[in-house]
PDB file of N, CA and C in Angstrom:
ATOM      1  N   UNK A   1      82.833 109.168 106.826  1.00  0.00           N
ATOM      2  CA  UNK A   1      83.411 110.384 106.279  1.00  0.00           C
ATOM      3  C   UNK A   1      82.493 111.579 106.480  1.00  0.00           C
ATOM      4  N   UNK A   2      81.179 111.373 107.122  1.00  0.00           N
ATOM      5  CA  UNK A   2      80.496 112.583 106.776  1.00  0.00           C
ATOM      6  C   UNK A   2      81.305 113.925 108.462  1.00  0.00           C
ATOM      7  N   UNK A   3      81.269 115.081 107.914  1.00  0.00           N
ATOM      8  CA  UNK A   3      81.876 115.820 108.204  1.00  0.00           C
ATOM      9  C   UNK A   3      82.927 116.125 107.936  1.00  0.00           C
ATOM     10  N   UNK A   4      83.712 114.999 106.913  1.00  0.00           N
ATOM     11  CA  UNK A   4      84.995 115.470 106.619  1.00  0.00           C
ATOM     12  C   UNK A   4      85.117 116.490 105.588  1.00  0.00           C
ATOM     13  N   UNK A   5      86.351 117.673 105.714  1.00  0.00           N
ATOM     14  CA  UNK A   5      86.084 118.494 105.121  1.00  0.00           C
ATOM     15  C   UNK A   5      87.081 118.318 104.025  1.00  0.00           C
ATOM     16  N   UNK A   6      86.767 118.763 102.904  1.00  0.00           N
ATOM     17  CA  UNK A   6      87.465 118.317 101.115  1.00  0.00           C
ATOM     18  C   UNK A   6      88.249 119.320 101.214  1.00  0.00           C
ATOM     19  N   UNK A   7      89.820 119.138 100.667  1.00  0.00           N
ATOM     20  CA  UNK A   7      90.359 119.918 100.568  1.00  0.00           C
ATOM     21  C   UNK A   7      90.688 120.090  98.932  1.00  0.00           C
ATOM     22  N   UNK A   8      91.729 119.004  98.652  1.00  0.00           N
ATOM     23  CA  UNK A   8      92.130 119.188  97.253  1.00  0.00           C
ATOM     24  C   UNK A   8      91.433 117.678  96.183  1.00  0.00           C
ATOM     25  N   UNK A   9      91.366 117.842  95.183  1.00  0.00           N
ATOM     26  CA  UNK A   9      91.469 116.561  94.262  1.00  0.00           C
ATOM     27  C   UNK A   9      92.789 117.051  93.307  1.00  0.00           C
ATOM     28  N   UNK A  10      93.294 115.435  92.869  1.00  0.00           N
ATOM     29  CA  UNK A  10      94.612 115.802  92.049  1.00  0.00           C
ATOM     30  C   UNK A  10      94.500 114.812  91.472  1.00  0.00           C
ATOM     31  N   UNK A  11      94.331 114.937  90.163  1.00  0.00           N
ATOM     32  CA  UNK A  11      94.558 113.921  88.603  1.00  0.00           C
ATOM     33  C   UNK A  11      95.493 113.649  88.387  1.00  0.00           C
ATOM     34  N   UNK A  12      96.474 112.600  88.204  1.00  0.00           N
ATOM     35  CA  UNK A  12      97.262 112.524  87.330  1.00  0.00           C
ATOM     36  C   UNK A  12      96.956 112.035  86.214  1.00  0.00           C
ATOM     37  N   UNK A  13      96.602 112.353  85.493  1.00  0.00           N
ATOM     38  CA  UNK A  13      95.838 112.013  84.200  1.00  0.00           C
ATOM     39  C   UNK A  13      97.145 110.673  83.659  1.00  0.00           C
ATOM     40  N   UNK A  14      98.309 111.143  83.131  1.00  0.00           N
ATOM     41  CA  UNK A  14      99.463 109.853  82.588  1.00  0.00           C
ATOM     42  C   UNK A  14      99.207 108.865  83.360  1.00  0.00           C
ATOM     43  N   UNK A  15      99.325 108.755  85.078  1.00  0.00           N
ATOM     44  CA  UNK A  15      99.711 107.478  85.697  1.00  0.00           C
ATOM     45  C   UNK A  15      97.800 107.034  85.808  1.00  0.00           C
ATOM     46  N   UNK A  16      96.731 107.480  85.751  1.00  0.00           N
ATOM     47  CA  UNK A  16      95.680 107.116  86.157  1.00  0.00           C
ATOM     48  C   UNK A  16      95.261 107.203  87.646  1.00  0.00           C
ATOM     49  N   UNK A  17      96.123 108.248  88.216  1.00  0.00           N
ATOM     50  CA  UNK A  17      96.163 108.239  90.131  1.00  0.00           C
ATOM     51  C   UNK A  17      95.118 109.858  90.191  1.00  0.00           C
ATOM     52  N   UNK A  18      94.035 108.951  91.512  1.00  0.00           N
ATOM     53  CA  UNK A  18      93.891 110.910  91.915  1.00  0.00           C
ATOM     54  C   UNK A  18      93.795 110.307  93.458  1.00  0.00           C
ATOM     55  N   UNK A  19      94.397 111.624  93.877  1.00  0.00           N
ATOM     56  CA  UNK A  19      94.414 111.659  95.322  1.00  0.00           C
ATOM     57  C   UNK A  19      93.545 112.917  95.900  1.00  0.00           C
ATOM     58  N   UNK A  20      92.979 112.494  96.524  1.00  0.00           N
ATOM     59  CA  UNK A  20      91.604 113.457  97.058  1.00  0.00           C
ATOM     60  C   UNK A  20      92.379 113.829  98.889  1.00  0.00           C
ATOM     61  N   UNK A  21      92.452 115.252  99.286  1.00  0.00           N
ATOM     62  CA  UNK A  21      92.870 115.165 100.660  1.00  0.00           C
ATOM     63  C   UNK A  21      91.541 115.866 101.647  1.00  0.00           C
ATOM     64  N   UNK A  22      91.458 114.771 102.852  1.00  0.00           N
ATOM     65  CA  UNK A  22      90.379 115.142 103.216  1.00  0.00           C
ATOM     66  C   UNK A  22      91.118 115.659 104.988  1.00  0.00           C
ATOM     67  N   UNK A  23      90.470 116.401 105.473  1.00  0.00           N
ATOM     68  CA  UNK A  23      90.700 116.917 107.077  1.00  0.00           C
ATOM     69  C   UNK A  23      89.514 116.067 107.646  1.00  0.00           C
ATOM     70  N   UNK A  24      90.259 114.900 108.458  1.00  0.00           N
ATOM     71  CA  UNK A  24      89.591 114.412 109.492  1.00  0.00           C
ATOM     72  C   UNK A  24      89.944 114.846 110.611  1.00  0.00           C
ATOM     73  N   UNK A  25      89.073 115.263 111.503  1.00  0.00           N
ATOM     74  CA  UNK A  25      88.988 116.079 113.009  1.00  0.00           C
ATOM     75  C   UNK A  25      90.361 116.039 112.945  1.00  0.00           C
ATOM     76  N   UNK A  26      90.940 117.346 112.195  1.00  0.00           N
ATOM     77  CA  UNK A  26      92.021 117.899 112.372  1.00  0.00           C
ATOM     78  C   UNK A  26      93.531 117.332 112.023  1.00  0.00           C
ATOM     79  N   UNK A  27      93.139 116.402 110.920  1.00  0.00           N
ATOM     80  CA  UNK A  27      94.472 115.945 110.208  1.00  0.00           C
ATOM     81  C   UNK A  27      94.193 115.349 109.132  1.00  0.00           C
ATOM     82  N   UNK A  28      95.288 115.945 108.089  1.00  0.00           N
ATOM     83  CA  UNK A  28      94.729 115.692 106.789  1.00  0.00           C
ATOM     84  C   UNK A  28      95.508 113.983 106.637  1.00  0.00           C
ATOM     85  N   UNK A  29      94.223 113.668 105.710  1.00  0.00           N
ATOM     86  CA  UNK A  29      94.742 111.833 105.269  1.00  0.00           C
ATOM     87  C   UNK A  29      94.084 112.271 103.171  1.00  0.00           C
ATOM     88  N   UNK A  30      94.607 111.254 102.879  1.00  0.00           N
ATOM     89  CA  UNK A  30      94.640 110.857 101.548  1.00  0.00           C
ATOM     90  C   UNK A  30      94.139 109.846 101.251  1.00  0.00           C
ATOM     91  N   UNK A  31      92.586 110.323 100.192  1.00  0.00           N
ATOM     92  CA  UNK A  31      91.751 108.739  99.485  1.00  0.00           C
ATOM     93  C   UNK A  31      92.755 108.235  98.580  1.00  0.00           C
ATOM     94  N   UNK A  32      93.204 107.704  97.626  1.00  0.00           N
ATOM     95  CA  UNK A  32      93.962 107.201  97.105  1.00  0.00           C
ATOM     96  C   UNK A  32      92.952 106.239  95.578  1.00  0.00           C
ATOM     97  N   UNK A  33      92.776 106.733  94.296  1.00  0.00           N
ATOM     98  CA  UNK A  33      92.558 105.993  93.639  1.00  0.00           C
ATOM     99  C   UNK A  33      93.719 105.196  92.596  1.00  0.00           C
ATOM    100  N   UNK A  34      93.698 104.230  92.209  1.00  0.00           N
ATOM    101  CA  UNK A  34      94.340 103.804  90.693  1.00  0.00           C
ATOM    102  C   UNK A  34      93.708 103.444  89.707  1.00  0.00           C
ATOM    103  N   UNK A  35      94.070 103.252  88.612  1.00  0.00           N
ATOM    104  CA  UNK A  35      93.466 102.857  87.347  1.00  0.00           C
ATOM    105  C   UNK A  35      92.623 103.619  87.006  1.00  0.00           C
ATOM    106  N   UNK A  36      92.336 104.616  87.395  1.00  0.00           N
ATOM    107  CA  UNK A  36      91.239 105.567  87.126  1.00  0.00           C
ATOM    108  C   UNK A  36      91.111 105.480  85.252  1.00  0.00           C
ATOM    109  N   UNK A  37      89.890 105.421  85.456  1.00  0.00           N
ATOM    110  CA  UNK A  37      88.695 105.352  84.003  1.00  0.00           C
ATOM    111  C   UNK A  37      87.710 106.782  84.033  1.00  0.00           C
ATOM    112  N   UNK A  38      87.438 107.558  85.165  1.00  0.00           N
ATOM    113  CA  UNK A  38      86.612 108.402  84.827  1.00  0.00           C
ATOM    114  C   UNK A  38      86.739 109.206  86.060  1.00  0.00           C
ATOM    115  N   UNK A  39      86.451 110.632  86.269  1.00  0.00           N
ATOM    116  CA  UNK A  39      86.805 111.202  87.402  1.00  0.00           C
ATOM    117  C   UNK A  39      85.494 112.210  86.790  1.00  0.00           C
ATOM    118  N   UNK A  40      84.574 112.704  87.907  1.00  0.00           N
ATOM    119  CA  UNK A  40      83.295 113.456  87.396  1.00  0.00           C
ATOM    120  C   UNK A  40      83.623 114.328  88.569  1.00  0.00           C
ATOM    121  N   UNK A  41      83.802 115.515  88.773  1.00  0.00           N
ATOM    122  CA  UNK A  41      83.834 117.112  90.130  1.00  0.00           C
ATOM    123  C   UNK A  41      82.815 118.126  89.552  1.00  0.00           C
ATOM    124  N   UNK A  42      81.523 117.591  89.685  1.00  0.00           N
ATOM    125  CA  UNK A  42      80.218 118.515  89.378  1.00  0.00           C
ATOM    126  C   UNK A  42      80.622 119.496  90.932  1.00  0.00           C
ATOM    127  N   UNK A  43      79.951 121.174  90.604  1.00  0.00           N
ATOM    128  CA  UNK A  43      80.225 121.768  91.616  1.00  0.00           C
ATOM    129  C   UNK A  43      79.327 122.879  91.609  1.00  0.00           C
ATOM    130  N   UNK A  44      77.900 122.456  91.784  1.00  0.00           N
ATOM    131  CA  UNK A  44      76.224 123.339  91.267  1.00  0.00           C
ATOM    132  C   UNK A  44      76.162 123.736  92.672  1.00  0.00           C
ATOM    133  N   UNK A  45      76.434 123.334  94.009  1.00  0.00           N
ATOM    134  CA  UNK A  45      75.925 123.777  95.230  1.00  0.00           C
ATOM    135  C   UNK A  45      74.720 123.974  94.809  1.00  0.00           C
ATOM    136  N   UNK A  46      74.063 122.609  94.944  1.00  0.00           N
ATOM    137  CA  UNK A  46      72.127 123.319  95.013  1.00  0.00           C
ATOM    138  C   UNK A  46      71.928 123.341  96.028  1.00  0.00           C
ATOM    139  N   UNK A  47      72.466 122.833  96.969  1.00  0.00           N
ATOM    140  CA  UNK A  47      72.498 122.689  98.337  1.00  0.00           C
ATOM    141  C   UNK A  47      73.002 124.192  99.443  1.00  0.00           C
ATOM    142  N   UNK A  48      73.355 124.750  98.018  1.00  0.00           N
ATOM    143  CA  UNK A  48      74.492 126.030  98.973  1.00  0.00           C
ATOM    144  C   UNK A  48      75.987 125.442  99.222  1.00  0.00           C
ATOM    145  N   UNK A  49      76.821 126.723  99.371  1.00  0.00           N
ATOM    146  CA  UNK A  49      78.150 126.547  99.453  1.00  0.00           C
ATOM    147  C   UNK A  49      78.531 125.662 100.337  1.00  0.00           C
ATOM    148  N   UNK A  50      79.427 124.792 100.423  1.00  0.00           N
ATOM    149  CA  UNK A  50      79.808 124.149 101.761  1.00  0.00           C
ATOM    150  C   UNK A  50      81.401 122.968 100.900  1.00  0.00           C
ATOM    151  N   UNK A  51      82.246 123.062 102.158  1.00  0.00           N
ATOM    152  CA  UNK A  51      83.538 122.155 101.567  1.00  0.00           C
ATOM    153  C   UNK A  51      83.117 120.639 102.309  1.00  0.00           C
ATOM    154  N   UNK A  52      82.055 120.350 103.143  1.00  0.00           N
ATOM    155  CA  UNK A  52      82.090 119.185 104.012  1.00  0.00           C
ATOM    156  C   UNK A  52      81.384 118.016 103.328  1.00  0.00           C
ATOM    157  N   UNK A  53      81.561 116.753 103.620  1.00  0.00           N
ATOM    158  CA  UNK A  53      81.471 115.474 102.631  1.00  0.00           C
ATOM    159  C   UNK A  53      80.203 114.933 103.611  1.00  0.00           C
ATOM    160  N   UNK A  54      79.136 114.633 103.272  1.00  0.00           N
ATOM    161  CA  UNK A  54      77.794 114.170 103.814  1.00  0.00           C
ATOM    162  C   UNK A  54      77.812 112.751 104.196  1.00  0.00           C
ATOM    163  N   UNK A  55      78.552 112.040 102.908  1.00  0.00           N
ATOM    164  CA  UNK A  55      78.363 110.649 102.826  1.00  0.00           C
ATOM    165  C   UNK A  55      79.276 110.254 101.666  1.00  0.00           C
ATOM    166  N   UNK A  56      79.980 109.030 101.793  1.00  0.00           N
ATOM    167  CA  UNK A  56      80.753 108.233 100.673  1.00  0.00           C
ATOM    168  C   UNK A  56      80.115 106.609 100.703  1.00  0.00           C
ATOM    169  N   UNK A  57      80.940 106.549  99.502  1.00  0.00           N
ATOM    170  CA  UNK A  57      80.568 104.838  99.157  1.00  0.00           C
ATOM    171  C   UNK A  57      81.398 103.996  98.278  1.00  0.00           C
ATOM    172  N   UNK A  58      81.517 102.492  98.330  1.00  0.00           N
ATOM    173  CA  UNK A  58      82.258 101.952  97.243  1.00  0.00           C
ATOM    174  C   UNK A  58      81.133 101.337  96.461  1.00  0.00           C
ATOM    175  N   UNK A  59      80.846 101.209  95.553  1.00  0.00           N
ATOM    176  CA  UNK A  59      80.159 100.069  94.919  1.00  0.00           C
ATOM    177  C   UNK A  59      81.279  98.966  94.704  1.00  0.00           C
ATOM    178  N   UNK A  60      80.445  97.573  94.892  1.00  0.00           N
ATOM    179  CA  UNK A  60      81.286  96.255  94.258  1.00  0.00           C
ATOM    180  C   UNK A  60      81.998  96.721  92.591  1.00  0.00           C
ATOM    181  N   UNK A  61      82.704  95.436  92.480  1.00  0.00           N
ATOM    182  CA  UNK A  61      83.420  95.940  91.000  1.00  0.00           C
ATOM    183  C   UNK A  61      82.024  95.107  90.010  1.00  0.00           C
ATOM    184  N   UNK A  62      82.655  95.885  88.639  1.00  0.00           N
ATOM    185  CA  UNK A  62      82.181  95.383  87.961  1.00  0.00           C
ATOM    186  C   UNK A  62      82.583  94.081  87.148  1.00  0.00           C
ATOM    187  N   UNK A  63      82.109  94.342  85.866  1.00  0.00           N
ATOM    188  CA  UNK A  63      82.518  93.109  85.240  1.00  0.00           C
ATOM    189  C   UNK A  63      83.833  93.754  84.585  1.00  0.00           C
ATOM    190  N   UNK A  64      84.441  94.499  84.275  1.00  0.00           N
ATOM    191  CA  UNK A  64      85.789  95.410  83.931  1.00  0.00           C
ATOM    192  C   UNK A  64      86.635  95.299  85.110  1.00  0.00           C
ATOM    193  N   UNK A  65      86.520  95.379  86.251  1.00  0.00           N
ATOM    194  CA  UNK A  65      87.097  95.030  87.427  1.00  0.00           C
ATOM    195  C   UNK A  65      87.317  96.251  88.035  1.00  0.00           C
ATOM    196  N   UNK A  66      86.333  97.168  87.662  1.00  0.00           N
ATOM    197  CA  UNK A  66      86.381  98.884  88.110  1.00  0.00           C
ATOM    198  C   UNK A  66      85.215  98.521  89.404  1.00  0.00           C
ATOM    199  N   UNK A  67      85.393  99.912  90.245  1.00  0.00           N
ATOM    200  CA  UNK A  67      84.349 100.237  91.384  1.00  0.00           C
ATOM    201  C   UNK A  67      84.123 101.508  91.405  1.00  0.00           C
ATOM    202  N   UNK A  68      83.071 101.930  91.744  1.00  0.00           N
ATOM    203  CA  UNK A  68      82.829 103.315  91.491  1.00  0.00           C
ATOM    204  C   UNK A  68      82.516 104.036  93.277  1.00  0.00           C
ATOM    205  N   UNK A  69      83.375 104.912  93.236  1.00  0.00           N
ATOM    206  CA  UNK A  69      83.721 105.337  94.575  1.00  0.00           C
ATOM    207  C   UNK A  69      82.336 106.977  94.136  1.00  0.00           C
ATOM    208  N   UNK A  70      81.683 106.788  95.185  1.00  0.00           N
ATOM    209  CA  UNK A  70      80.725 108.166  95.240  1.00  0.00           C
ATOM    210  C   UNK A  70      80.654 108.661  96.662  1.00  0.00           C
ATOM    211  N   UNK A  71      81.194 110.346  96.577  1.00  0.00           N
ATOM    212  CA  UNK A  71      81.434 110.912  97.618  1.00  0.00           C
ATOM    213  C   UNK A  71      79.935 112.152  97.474  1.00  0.00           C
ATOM    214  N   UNK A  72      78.972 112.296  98.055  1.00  0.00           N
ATOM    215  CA  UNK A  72      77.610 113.349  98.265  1.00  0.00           C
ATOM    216  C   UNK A  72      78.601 114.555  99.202  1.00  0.00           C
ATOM    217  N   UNK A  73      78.754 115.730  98.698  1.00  0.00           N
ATOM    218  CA  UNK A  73      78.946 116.644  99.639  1.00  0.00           C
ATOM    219  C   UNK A  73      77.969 117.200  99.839  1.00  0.00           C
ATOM    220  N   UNK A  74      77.678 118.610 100.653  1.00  0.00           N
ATOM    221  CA  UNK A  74      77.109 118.797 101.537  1.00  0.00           C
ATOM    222  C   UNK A  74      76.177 120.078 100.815  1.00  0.00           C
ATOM    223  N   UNK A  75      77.347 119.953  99.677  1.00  0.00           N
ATOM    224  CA  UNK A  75      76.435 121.181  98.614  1.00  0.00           C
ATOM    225  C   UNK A  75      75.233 119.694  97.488  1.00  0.00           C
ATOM    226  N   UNK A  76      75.333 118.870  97.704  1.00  0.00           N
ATOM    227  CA  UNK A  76      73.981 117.909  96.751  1.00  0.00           C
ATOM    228  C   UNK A  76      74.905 117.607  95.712  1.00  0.00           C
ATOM    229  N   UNK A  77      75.809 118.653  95.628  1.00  0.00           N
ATOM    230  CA  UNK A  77      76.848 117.750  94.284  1.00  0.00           C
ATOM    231  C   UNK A  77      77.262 115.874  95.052  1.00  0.00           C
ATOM    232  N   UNK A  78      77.770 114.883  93.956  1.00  0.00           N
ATOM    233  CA  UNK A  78      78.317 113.423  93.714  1.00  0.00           C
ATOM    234  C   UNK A  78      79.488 113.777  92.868  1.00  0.00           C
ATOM    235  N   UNK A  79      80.594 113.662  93.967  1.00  0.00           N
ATOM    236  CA  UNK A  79      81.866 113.772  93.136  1.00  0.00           C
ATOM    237  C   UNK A  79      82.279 111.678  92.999  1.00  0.00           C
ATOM    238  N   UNK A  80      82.182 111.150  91.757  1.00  0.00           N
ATOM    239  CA  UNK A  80      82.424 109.786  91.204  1.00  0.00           C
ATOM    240  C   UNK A  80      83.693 109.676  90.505  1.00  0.00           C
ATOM    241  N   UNK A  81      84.231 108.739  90.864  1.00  0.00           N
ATOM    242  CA  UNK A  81      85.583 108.030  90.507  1.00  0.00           C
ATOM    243  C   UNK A  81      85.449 106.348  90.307  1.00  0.00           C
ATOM    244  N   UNK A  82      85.810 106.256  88.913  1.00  0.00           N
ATOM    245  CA  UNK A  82      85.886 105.206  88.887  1.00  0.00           C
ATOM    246  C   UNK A  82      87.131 104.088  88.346  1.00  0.00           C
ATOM    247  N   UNK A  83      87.351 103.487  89.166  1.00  0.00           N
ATOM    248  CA  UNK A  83      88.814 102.938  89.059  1.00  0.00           C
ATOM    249  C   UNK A  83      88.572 101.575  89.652  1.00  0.00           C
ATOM    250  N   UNK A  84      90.356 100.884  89.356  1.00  0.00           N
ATOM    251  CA  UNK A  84      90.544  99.461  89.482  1.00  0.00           C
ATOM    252  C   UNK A  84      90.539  99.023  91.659  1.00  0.00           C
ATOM    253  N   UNK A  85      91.274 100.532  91.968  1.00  0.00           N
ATOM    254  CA  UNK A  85      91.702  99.962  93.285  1.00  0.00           C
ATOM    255  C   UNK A  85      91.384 101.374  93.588  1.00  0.00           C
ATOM    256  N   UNK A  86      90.907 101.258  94.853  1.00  0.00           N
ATOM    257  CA  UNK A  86      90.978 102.563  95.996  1.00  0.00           C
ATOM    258  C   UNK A  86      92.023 102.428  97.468  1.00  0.00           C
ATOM    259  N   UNK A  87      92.462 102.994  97.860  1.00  0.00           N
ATOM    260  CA  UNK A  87      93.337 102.969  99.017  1.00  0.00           C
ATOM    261  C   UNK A  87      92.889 103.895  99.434  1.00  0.00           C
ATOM    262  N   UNK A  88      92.178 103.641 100.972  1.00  0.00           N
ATOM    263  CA  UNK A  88      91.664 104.704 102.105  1.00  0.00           C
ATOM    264  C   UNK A  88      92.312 104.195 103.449  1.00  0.00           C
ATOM    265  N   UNK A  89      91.953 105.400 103.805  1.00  0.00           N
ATOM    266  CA  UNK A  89      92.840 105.314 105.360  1.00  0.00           C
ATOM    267  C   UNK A  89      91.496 104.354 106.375  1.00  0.00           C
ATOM    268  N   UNK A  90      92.356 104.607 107.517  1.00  0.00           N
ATOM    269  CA  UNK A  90      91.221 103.203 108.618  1.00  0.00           C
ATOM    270  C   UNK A  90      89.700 103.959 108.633  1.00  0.00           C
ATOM    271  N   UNK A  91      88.816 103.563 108.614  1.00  0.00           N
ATOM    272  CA  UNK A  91      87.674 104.431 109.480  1.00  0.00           C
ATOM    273  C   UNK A  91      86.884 104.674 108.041  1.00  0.00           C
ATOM    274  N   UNK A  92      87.277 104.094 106.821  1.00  0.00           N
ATOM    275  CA  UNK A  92      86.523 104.687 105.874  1.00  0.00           C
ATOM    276  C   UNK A  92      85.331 104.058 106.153  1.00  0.00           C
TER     277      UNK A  92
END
C-alpha cells in the first residue's frame, strides 16, 4: 500500500462497518472492515501535510477474535482499526 493515496474513511457506527477508499495507481478500491470495536484517525502531520499511506499491517487476532489493522501515513500519524474481519482487495 505504500503510495497509496487516502481518500475517504466512513463509520457506520450501527452496523460496525468502515470502509476506507484508497487510489491505487489510478483506481479507487475499498479496505473493508467488520465488527469494528475501535476506529482511532489521529491527524498531527508531524511529518507535514501529505494524503499518501507509507505502510499498512494486520496483526494476528486476538484472544476476542479482533485484529488490529494499522495504516502509518506519510504525515507519522497510525490510523488503527480494530475489528473481527477485514476485506482488502488483491495486492494488500
Amino acid at each position: 500500500m505504500h503510495d497509496w493515496r487516502l481518500l475517504t474513511i466512513f463509520f457506520d457506527w450501527k452496523q460496525g462497518i468502515v470502509i476506507i477508499e484508497v487510489v491505487e495507481y489510478k483506481e479507487v478500491v475499498e479496505l473493508k472492515a467488520s465488527g469494528v470495536v475501535e476506529l482511532l484517525v489521529p491527524r498531527f502531520r508531524e511529518w507535514g501535510p501529505n494524503v499518501f499511506i507509507n505502510e499498512a499491517n494486520i496483526s494476528n487476532k486476538d484472544q476476542k477474535g479482533n485484529s488490529i489493522m494499522t495504516i502509518e501515513m506519510q504525515t507519522g500519524d497510525e490510523i488503527k482499526i480494530t475489528a473481527e474481519e477485514f476485506i482488502l482487495p488483491e495486492g494488500f
